[in-house]
Short mmCIF file of C-alpha atoms and ligand atoms in Angstrom, two decimals:
data_model
loop_
_atom_site.label_atom_id
_atom_site.label_comp_id
_atom_site.label_asym_id
_atom_site.label_seq_id
_atom_site.Cartn_x
_atom_site.Cartn_y
_atom_site.Cartn_z
CA MET A 1 -17.72 0.46 -1.05
CA SER A 2 -15.02 -2.12 -0.40
CA ARG A 3 -15.78 -5.37 1.37
CA ASP A 4 -12.66 -4.83 3.51
CA ALA A 5 -13.91 -1.64 5.18
CA LEU A 6 -14.23 -2.08 8.92
CA GLN A 7 -15.75 1.10 10.18
CA ASP A 8 -15.27 1.01 13.91
CA PRO A 9 -13.51 4.29 14.67
CA ASP A 10 -13.22 3.68 18.44
CA LEU A 11 -11.67 0.26 17.99
CA HIS A 12 -8.98 1.51 15.63
CA ARG A 13 -8.35 4.58 17.76
CA ARG A 14 -7.85 2.37 20.80
CA ARG A 15 -5.46 0.10 18.89
CA ARG A 16 -3.39 3.05 17.70
CA GLN A 17 -3.28 4.60 21.18
CA ARG A 18 -2.10 1.36 22.72
CA LEU A 19 0.64 1.01 20.10
CA LEU A 20 1.83 4.60 20.40
CA ASP A 21 1.87 4.35 24.21
CA GLU A 22 4.16 1.35 23.84
CA LEU A 23 6.39 2.94 21.19
CA GLY A 24 6.66 6.30 23.02
CA ASP A 25 7.14 9.69 21.45
CA GLY A 26 7.81 9.83 17.73
CA LEU A 27 6.12 9.74 14.33
CA LEU A 28 4.55 6.46 13.15
CA LEU A 29 4.31 6.04 9.36
CA LEU A 30 2.41 3.12 7.93
CA PRO A 31 1.72 2.82 4.21
CA THR A 32 -0.69 0.19 2.95
CA ALA A 33 0.02 -2.28 0.19
CA ALA A 34 -0.03 -0.96 -3.36
CA GLU A 35 -2.01 -2.30 -6.28
CA THR A 36 0.13 -4.48 -8.51
CA LEU A 37 -0.27 -5.36 -12.16
CA ARG A 38 -0.96 -8.99 -12.97
CA ASN A 39 -0.94 -8.79 -16.80
CA GLY A 40 -2.18 -6.38 -19.42
CA ASP A 41 -4.72 -4.07 -17.80
CA VAL A 42 -5.50 -6.61 -15.03
CA HIS A 43 -4.47 -6.05 -11.44
CA HIS A 44 -4.03 -8.56 -8.64
CA GLU A 45 -6.88 -8.33 -6.22
CA PHE A 46 -6.07 -5.58 -3.69
CA ARG A 47 -6.10 -6.39 0.01
CA PRO A 48 -4.79 -3.91 2.55
CA GLY A 49 -1.59 -4.79 4.42
CA SER A 50 -2.50 -6.51 7.70
CA ASP A 51 -0.83 -3.97 10.05
CA PHE A 52 -2.50 -1.09 8.19
CA GLN A 53 -5.83 -2.88 8.31
CA TYR A 54 -5.45 -3.57 12.03
CA LEU A 55 -4.71 0.06 12.86
CA THR A 56 -7.10 1.87 10.50
CA GLY A 57 -9.79 -0.41 8.99
CA PHE A 58 -9.35 1.67 5.84
CA PRO A 59 -9.83 -0.52 2.73
CA GLU A 60 -8.44 1.43 -0.20
CA PRO A 61 -4.99 1.33 -1.88
CA GLU A 62 -2.76 4.42 -1.95
CA ALA A 63 -3.17 5.35 1.67
CA ILE A 64 -0.70 6.16 4.47
CA LEU A 65 -1.26 6.51 8.18
CA ALA A 66 0.78 9.12 10.08
CA ALA A 67 0.23 9.16 13.84
CA TRP A 68 1.95 10.35 16.99
CA ARG A 69 1.26 10.52 20.67
CA THR A 70 0.29 13.94 22.00
CA ALA A 71 -0.11 13.13 25.69
CA LYS A 72 -0.68 9.95 27.69
CA GLY A 73 -4.06 8.70 26.54
CA ARG A 74 -4.20 10.90 23.42
CA HIS A 75 -2.77 10.84 19.92
CA ARG A 76 -3.20 12.52 16.58
CA ALA A 77 -3.74 10.55 13.38
CA ILE A 78 -3.68 11.73 9.76
CA LEU A 79 -4.81 9.46 6.98
CA PHE A 80 -3.51 10.29 3.52
CA VAL A 81 -6.03 8.91 1.01
CA ARG A 82 -7.05 9.20 -2.63
CA PRO A 83 -9.45 12.13 -3.10
CA ARG A 84 -12.90 11.63 -4.62
CA ASP A 85 -12.74 11.53 -8.39
CA PRO A 86 -16.10 11.11 -10.11
CA ALA A 87 -14.53 10.30 -13.47
CA ARG A 88 -12.21 7.60 -12.01
CA GLU A 89 -14.97 6.26 -9.76
CA ILE A 90 -17.11 5.45 -12.82
CA TRP A 91 -14.44 2.93 -13.72
CA ASP A 92 -13.02 1.73 -10.39
CA GLY A 93 -15.82 2.19 -7.88
CA LYS A 94 -16.57 4.58 -5.07
CA ARG A 95 -13.83 6.08 -2.89
CA HIS A 96 -14.26 7.33 0.63
CA GLY A 97 -12.39 10.52 -0.14
CA LEU A 98 -11.16 12.93 2.49
CA ILE A 99 -14.46 13.69 4.18
CA GLY A 100 -15.53 10.05 4.16
CA ALA A 101 -12.22 8.79 5.48
CA LYS A 102 -12.20 11.20 8.41
CA LYS A 103 -15.80 10.46 9.27
CA ALA A 104 -15.80 6.68 8.94
CA PHE A 105 -12.35 5.75 10.27
CA GLY A 106 -11.94 7.95 13.30
CA VAL A 107 -8.81 9.87 12.30
CA ASP A 108 -8.29 13.49 13.26
CA GLU A 109 -7.58 14.60 9.73
CA ALA A 110 -7.58 13.20 6.19
CA ARG A 111 -5.32 14.67 3.53
CA GLU A 112 -4.77 13.91 -0.12
CA PHE A 113 -2.41 11.02 -0.80
CA GLY A 114 -0.59 13.21 -3.28
CA ALA A 115 0.21 15.71 -0.51
CA PHE A 116 2.12 13.17 1.60
CA TRP A 117 5.62 13.88 0.27
CA ARG A 118 5.01 17.59 0.38
CA ASP A 119 3.89 17.41 4.06
CA LEU A 120 6.37 14.83 5.28
CA PRO A 121 9.38 17.13 5.94
CA GLU A 122 7.30 19.22 8.36
CA LEU A 123 6.01 16.05 10.13
CA LEU A 124 9.52 14.63 10.33
CA ALA A 125 11.04 17.87 11.60
CA ALA A 126 8.67 17.81 14.56
CA HIS A 127 9.87 14.42 15.82
CA ASP A 128 13.22 12.97 16.89
CA ARG A 129 12.11 9.42 16.29
CA LEU A 130 10.47 7.84 13.28
CA PHE A 131 8.63 4.51 13.60
CA HIS A 132 8.73 2.90 10.21
CA ARG A 133 9.26 -0.65 9.00
CA LEU A 134 11.85 -0.69 6.25
CA GLY A 135 11.72 -3.32 3.53
CA ALA A 136 8.04 -3.69 2.68
CA TYR A 137 7.74 -0.99 -0.02
CA ALA A 138 11.06 -0.17 -1.70
CA ASN A 139 9.94 3.02 -3.42
CA PHE A 140 8.43 4.39 -0.25
CA ASP A 141 11.65 3.63 1.67
CA ARG A 142 13.82 5.35 -0.92
CA ARG A 143 11.77 8.54 -0.90
CA LEU A 144 11.49 8.46 2.88
CA LEU A 145 15.28 8.18 3.31
CA ASP A 146 15.76 11.06 0.87
CA CYS A 147 13.39 13.08 2.89
CA CYS A 148 15.23 12.21 6.16
CA LYS A 149 18.44 13.35 4.52
CA GLY A 150 16.81 16.64 3.57
CA VAL A 151 15.58 17.15 7.17
CA ALA A 152 19.12 16.56 8.49
CA PHE A 153 20.49 19.02 5.95
CA ARG A 154 18.11 21.71 7.07
CA HIS A 155 19.18 21.06 10.66
CA ARG A 156 22.89 21.19 9.78
CA ARG A 157 23.45 23.95 12.32
CA ARG A 158 22.81 21.33 15.00
CA GLN A 159 25.91 19.37 15.93
CA PRO A 160 25.97 16.82 14.49
CA PRO A 161 23.25 17.28 11.79
CA GLN A 162 20.46 14.86 12.61
CA HIS A 163 17.71 13.03 10.88
CA PRO A 164 15.17 11.23 13.08
CA THR A 165 16.21 7.89 14.53
CA ILE A 166 14.34 5.16 12.60
CA THR A 167 12.87 2.41 14.76
CA ASP A 168 10.98 -0.62 13.50
CA PRO A 169 7.42 -0.63 14.98
CA GLY A 170 6.91 -4.17 13.63
CA PRO A 171 7.69 -6.07 16.85
CA ALA A 172 5.33 -3.83 18.87
CA ILE A 173 2.53 -4.22 16.35
CA ALA A 174 3.16 -7.96 16.19
CA GLY A 175 3.06 -8.18 19.98
CA GLN A 176 -0.28 -6.40 19.97
CA ARG A 177 -1.72 -8.53 17.15
CA ALA A 178 -0.54 -11.76 18.75
CA ARG A 179 -3.30 -11.81 21.35
CA LYS A 180 -6.58 -11.47 19.57
CA ASP A 181 -9.15 -8.89 20.67
CA ALA A 182 -12.92 -9.36 20.56
CA GLN A 183 -13.29 -8.12 16.94
CA GLU A 184 -10.55 -10.46 15.81
CA LEU A 185 -11.95 -13.45 17.69
CA ALA A 186 -15.35 -12.79 16.10
CA GLY A 187 -13.63 -12.66 12.69
CA LEU A 188 -11.76 -15.90 13.37
CA ARG A 189 -14.92 -17.66 14.52
CA ALA A 190 -16.79 -16.47 11.42
CA ALA A 191 -13.88 -17.53 9.20
CA ALA A 192 -13.87 -20.95 10.90
CA ALA A 193 -17.61 -21.37 10.33
CA ALA A 194 -17.35 -20.45 6.63
CA THR A 195 -14.34 -22.73 6.28
CA ALA A 196 -16.15 -25.63 7.95
CA ALA A 197 -19.09 -25.20 5.54
CA GLY A 198 -16.70 -25.26 2.57
CA HIS A 199 -14.86 -28.39 3.68
CA VAL A 200 -18.12 -30.22 4.39
CA ALA A 201 -19.45 -29.31 0.91
CA ALA A 202 -16.19 -30.51 -0.67
CA MET A 203 -16.42 -33.86 1.16
CA ARG A 204 -20.02 -34.25 -0.02
CA GLU A 205 -19.50 -33.26 -3.65
CA ALA A 206 -16.07 -34.67 -4.54
CA THR A 207 -16.32 -37.82 -6.67
CA PRO A 208 -14.12 -39.75 -9.08
CA GLY A 209 -14.20 -38.13 -12.53
CA MET A 210 -14.06 -34.54 -11.19
CA HIS A 211 -11.02 -32.33 -11.51
CA GLU A 212 -9.43 -30.94 -8.38
CA TYR A 213 -10.38 -27.40 -9.49
CA GLU A 214 -14.05 -28.40 -9.68
CA VAL A 215 -13.91 -29.33 -5.99
CA GLN A 216 -12.10 -26.04 -5.33
CA ALA A 217 -15.04 -24.22 -6.91
CA VAL A 218 -17.52 -26.03 -4.62
CA LEU A 219 -15.41 -25.32 -1.56
CA GLU A 220 -14.89 -21.65 -2.32
CA ALA A 221 -18.50 -21.05 -3.38
CA GLU A 222 -19.50 -22.20 0.09
CA PHE A 223 -16.92 -19.84 1.70
CA ARG A 224 -18.54 -16.95 -0.22
CA ARG A 225 -22.07 -18.03 0.69
CA HIS A 226 -20.98 -17.82 4.34
CA GLY A 227 -19.79 -14.23 4.18
CA SER A 228 -16.16 -14.68 3.18
CA PRO A 229 -15.12 -12.30 0.39
CA ARG A 230 -11.86 -14.15 -0.29
CA ASN A 231 -9.55 -16.93 0.87
CA GLY A 232 -6.78 -16.24 3.37
CA TYR A 233 -4.36 -18.06 1.01
CA PRO A 234 -4.64 -20.05 -2.25
CA SER A 235 -6.54 -23.33 -1.72
CA ILE A 236 -4.51 -26.53 -1.94
CA VAL A 237 -6.71 -29.20 -3.50
CA ALA A 238 -4.41 -32.17 -3.86
CA SER A 239 -5.59 -35.64 -4.84
CA GLY A 240 -3.63 -38.87 -4.80
CA ALA A 241 0.14 -38.40 -4.60
CA ASN A 242 -0.27 -34.61 -5.13
CA ALA A 243 -0.97 -34.51 -1.39
CA CYS A 244 2.76 -35.10 -0.89
CA VAL A 245 3.53 -31.69 -2.47
CA LEU A 246 3.15 -29.48 0.59
CA HIS A 247 2.16 -26.23 -1.22
CA TYR A 248 0.61 -27.89 -4.29
CA HIS A 249 -1.27 -25.29 -6.33
CA GLU A 250 -1.99 -26.64 -9.82
CA ASN A 251 -5.30 -28.16 -8.65
CA ASP A 252 -5.91 -29.59 -12.11
CA ARG A 253 -5.70 -33.36 -11.81
CA LEU A 254 -8.62 -35.59 -12.81
CA MET A 255 -9.48 -37.59 -9.70
CA ARG A 256 -9.83 -41.36 -9.74
CA ARG A 257 -11.71 -43.97 -7.72
CA GLY A 258 -9.88 -44.78 -4.51
CA ASP A 259 -8.08 -41.42 -4.28
CA LEU A 260 -7.63 -39.51 -1.12
CA LEU A 261 -8.14 -35.76 -1.49
CA LEU A 262 -6.18 -33.39 0.75
CA ILE A 263 -7.68 -29.91 0.96
CA ASP A 264 -5.82 -27.16 2.81
CA ALA A 265 -8.01 -24.06 2.57
CA GLY A 266 -9.25 -21.23 4.73
CA ALA A 267 -11.87 -18.53 4.31
CA GLU A 268 -11.08 -14.93 5.33
CA VAL A 269 -13.76 -12.92 7.19
CA GLY A 270 -13.30 -9.40 8.53
CA GLY A 271 -9.59 -9.60 7.66
CA LEU A 272 -9.01 -12.79 9.71
CA THR A 273 -8.40 -16.19 8.14
CA ALA A 274 -8.92 -19.80 9.10
CA ASP A 275 -6.38 -22.46 8.05
CA VAL A 276 -7.82 -25.95 7.85
CA THR A 277 -6.67 -29.20 6.26
CA ARG A 278 -8.70 -32.33 5.85
CA THR A 279 -7.92 -35.48 3.92
CA PHE A 280 -10.80 -37.68 2.78
CA PRO A 281 -11.64 -40.60 0.47
CA ILE A 282 -13.52 -39.34 -2.58
CA SER A 283 -15.17 -42.73 -3.04
CA GLY A 284 -16.61 -42.52 0.49
CA ARG A 285 -14.44 -45.09 2.32
CA PHE A 286 -10.82 -45.14 3.39
CA SER A 287 -8.88 -48.23 2.20
CA PRO A 288 -7.26 -50.15 5.10
CA ALA A 289 -3.85 -48.59 4.32
CA GLN A 290 -5.32 -45.07 4.00
CA ALA A 291 -7.21 -45.51 7.27
CA ALA A 292 -4.08 -46.70 9.06
CA VAL A 293 -2.11 -43.61 7.96
CA TYR A 294 -5.06 -41.34 8.72
CA ARG A 295 -5.43 -42.73 12.24
CA ALA A 296 -1.72 -42.31 12.93
CA VAL A 297 -1.92 -38.63 11.94
CA LEU A 298 -5.17 -38.08 13.80
CA ARG A 299 -3.81 -39.53 17.01
CA ALA A 300 -0.81 -37.18 16.76
CA GLN A 301 -2.99 -34.20 16.02
CA LEU A 302 -5.31 -34.81 18.97
CA ALA A 303 -2.31 -35.19 21.33
CA GLY A 304 -0.74 -32.07 19.80
CA ILE A 305 -3.87 -30.05 20.45
CA ARG A 306 -3.95 -31.21 24.08
CA ALA A 307 -0.40 -29.85 24.48
CA CYS A 308 -1.55 -26.30 23.62
CA LYS A 309 -1.94 -25.04 27.16
CA VAL A 310 -1.23 -21.68 28.72
CA GLY A 311 2.43 -21.69 29.84
CA ALA A 312 3.52 -24.53 27.53
CA THR A 313 6.12 -23.55 24.91
CA TRP A 314 4.65 -22.77 21.48
CA ASP A 315 6.37 -25.87 20.02
CA ALA A 316 5.03 -28.30 22.62
CA ALA A 317 2.52 -29.51 20.00
CA HIS A 318 5.35 -30.14 17.54
CA ARG A 319 7.33 -32.24 19.98
CA THR A 320 4.19 -34.19 20.96
CA CYS A 321 3.24 -34.79 17.32
CA ILE A 322 6.74 -36.01 16.45
CA ARG A 323 6.51 -38.58 19.21
CA TRP A 324 3.14 -39.89 18.04
CA LEU A 325 4.06 -39.78 14.35
CA THR A 326 7.23 -41.74 15.04
CA LYS A 327 5.21 -44.31 16.93
CA GLY A 328 2.82 -44.39 13.97
CA LEU A 329 5.69 -44.91 11.52
CA VAL A 330 6.83 -47.92 13.58
CA GLU A 331 3.32 -49.38 13.59
CA LEU A 332 3.02 -48.83 9.83
CA GLY A 333 6.23 -50.85 9.32
CA VAL A 334 8.20 -47.84 8.06
CA LEU A 335 10.57 -47.44 10.98
CA HIS A 336 12.07 -49.98 13.33
CA GLY A 337 13.67 -49.42 16.72
CA ARG A 338 13.15 -47.56 19.97
CA ILE A 339 10.97 -44.46 19.77
CA ASP A 340 13.35 -42.23 21.74
CA ALA A 341 16.33 -43.21 19.61
CA LEU A 342 14.36 -42.70 16.39
CA ILE A 343 13.24 -39.25 17.53
CA ALA A 344 16.76 -38.31 18.56
CA LYS A 345 18.11 -39.01 15.11
CA GLY A 346 15.13 -37.40 13.30
CA ALA A 347 14.22 -40.70 11.59
CA PHE A 348 10.68 -39.36 10.85
CA ARG A 349 11.95 -36.52 8.59
CA PRO A 350 11.63 -38.18 5.18
CA TRP A 351 7.87 -38.50 5.86
CA TYR A 352 7.24 -35.50 8.12
CA MET A 353 9.36 -32.60 6.95
CA HIS A 354 7.44 -29.52 8.11
CA GLY A 355 6.65 -27.79 11.38
CA THR A 356 3.45 -28.48 13.27
CA THR A 357 2.26 -25.05 14.33
CA HIS A 358 2.30 -21.38 13.40
CA TRP A 359 0.47 -18.29 14.64
CA LEU A 360 -2.76 -17.54 12.87
CA GLY A 361 -4.74 -14.30 12.43
CA ARG A 362 -4.86 -11.66 9.72
CA ASP A 363 -2.01 -13.45 7.97
CA VAL A 364 -2.18 -17.21 7.63
CA HIS A 365 1.38 -17.31 8.91
CA ASP A 366 0.67 -14.57 11.35
CA VAL A 367 2.99 -12.17 13.10
CA GLY A 368 4.17 -13.09 16.58
CA ALA A 369 7.48 -14.11 18.06
CA TYR A 370 8.56 -17.72 18.41
CA GLU A 371 11.61 -16.97 20.51
CA ASP A 372 12.52 -14.35 23.08
CA ALA A 373 15.68 -12.24 22.88
CA ARG A 374 17.71 -15.04 24.45
CA GLY A 375 16.52 -17.63 21.95
CA ARG A 376 14.14 -19.39 24.30
CA ALA A 377 10.84 -20.70 22.95
CA GLU A 378 7.90 -18.39 23.64
CA ARG A 379 5.28 -19.64 26.06
CA LEU A 380 1.62 -19.77 25.08
CA ARG A 381 -0.71 -17.10 26.47
CA ALA A 382 -4.50 -16.91 26.55
CA GLY A 383 -5.86 -15.13 23.47
CA GLU A 384 -3.23 -16.47 21.05
CA VAL A 385 -4.27 -18.60 18.11
CA LEU A 386 -2.16 -21.22 16.41
CA THR A 387 -2.60 -24.16 14.09
CA VAL A 388 -1.82 -27.80 14.82
CA GLU A 389 -1.15 -29.60 11.52
CA PRO A 390 0.79 -32.87 11.55
CA GLY A 391 0.95 -35.06 8.45
CA LEU A 392 2.60 -38.09 6.86
CA TYR A 393 3.62 -38.13 3.21
CA PHE A 394 4.68 -41.25 1.33
CA GLY A 395 5.84 -40.55 -2.22
CA ARG A 396 4.67 -42.77 -5.08
CA ARG A 397 8.17 -44.10 -5.70
CA ASP A 398 9.30 -44.35 -2.08
CA ARG A 399 10.90 -47.77 -1.88
CA LYS A 400 11.65 -47.37 1.82
CA VAL A 401 7.99 -47.87 2.77
CA PRO A 402 5.60 -50.79 2.30
CA ALA A 403 4.05 -50.79 -1.19
CA GLU A 404 0.50 -50.18 0.06
CA LEU A 405 1.57 -46.85 1.63
CA ARG A 406 3.09 -45.38 -1.50
CA GLY A 407 1.25 -42.36 -2.90
CA ILE A 408 -0.61 -41.66 0.35
CA GLY A 409 -0.34 -38.15 1.85
CA VAL A 410 -2.41 -37.14 4.90
CA ARG A 411 -2.45 -33.84 6.82
CA ILE A 412 -4.99 -32.77 9.43
CA GLU A 413 -5.03 -29.15 10.52
CA ASP A 414 -7.16 -27.19 12.99
CA ASP A 415 -7.06 -23.70 14.47
CA ILE A 416 -6.63 -23.51 18.22
CA LEU A 417 -7.45 -20.63 20.56
CA ILE A 418 -5.40 -20.71 23.76
CA THR A 419 -7.61 -20.15 26.79
CA ALA A 420 -7.09 -20.45 30.52
CA ALA A 421 -9.56 -23.33 30.47
CA GLY A 422 -7.51 -25.23 27.85
CA PRO A 423 -7.26 -25.32 24.04
CA GLU A 424 -10.43 -24.38 22.15
CA VAL A 425 -10.63 -25.87 18.66
CA LEU A 426 -12.16 -23.04 16.61
CA THR A 427 -12.57 -25.38 13.61
CA ALA A 428 -14.18 -28.26 15.49
CA ALA A 429 -17.19 -28.21 13.13
CA VAL A 430 -15.13 -29.79 10.31
CA PRO A 431 -15.56 -33.60 10.35
CA LYS A 432 -12.39 -35.28 11.56
CA SER A 433 -12.74 -38.84 12.92
CA VAL A 434 -12.70 -41.65 10.32
CA ARG A 435 -16.43 -42.17 10.94
CA GLU A 436 -17.34 -38.47 10.67
CA VAL A 437 -15.28 -38.01 7.51
CA GLU A 438 -16.73 -41.09 5.78
CA ALA A 439 -20.25 -40.01 6.74
CA ALA A 440 -19.64 -36.52 5.30
CA CYS A 441 -18.27 -38.05 2.10
CA GLN A 442 -21.27 -40.34 1.74
CA SER A 443 -23.90 -37.68 2.54
CA ALA A 444 -26.30 -36.69 -0.22
CA SER A 445 -26.22 -33.29 -1.91
CA PRO A 446 -29.03 -31.04 -0.69
CA PHE A 447 -29.57 -29.83 -4.28
N1 LIG B 501 -1.98 -23.31 4.56
C1 LIG B 501 -0.62 -23.10 4.84
C2 LIG B 501 -0.24 -23.74 6.10
O1 LIG B 501 -0.92 -24.63 6.56
O2 LIG B 501 0.73 -23.38 6.72
MN1 LIG B 502 -1.17 -23.92 8.57
MN1 LIG B 503 -2.94 -24.98 6.04
#
């Protein structure tokens, strides 16, 4: 049975009810992601879409949730799923089937996936509003719109002929997912623990003469050993100047003495992912120039984390980090002038070109609004989780910086839970101070 199954019928029923109460009367349709071909007979690994996972816990491809509110506090949910198929299951593994899906995932009814398009007109005809997010699955959208047209045609005696009004449920689902519930916080904590173990193992095992992908294997083996079936996103294992490529993914360079290694990697557990970056010296000690850059980024990151308070705007950490990074760039001899004037003209941008925070959860760049309808920055609320990830990146041929800084890229990233008592660093177990990082790099392998 799939490692993504989360069989907690009450939890998913409660989530659906809350969503439908917010949306009001109408039919919610939510298909999951489809399997996609990678090459030949090989598929990309399947992982349910995050909204679908959040509202059903059902782990298989080719599934659709249809749900609607029946009365305040009640709703009806139908899950369309693949039927049992002993011949197919010999090849692809066990399916829940209709009986299993109804029993394990707390829906009122399970029907065959193949019956969905046959049953849809009747479901649509019973509702004036349709809650469906257009744009995720083009084929599904096309068939759904055809079906809506057919429903309007059959109702042509009404003036004017009507198909249901289509409303995007995305913002309501995002609003609900933004503040993590107990199951999600447990997943995030477990993901953080697995991620910490992986980063510590990478610090311990990385040495000159290894390829980046060998360190990736050590890191991800540790994620798996700690209960993580997959990563939340592809690991970035970037040594030397590769650290200056923000989403570096080749991971194939042979590492050399004196290199820094930047690893941005997060384990996924229970559908939730961590997102952690550490930068460390594979020979065990930072050079003076590397340590100076590292300390400038660390100081910014610690100040950024402190800014993550209930009621602060979501980008308070970004503004704080920019101030400290600009100060750091002056101290490193890269920038010259008054801090406020340098910030006002964005003088830091050649060396700090990305944002500092994003929401984190089921998706590494999780759902959640950054602005309200009037364009004002959202304010942080208890239960939200975001990253704080400043960095400084000096390209190998950057003639605008002192020679000893060239080729150094440093990012430090942690995952922060907003609480009434202040920011809680979920990933605090990953070594971070210069002393902790050097000690982890110099520690002996337990094997
Ligand atoms: N790992 C992607 C990011 O930090 O945003
Ligand atoms: Mn991130
Ligand atoms: Mn990251």
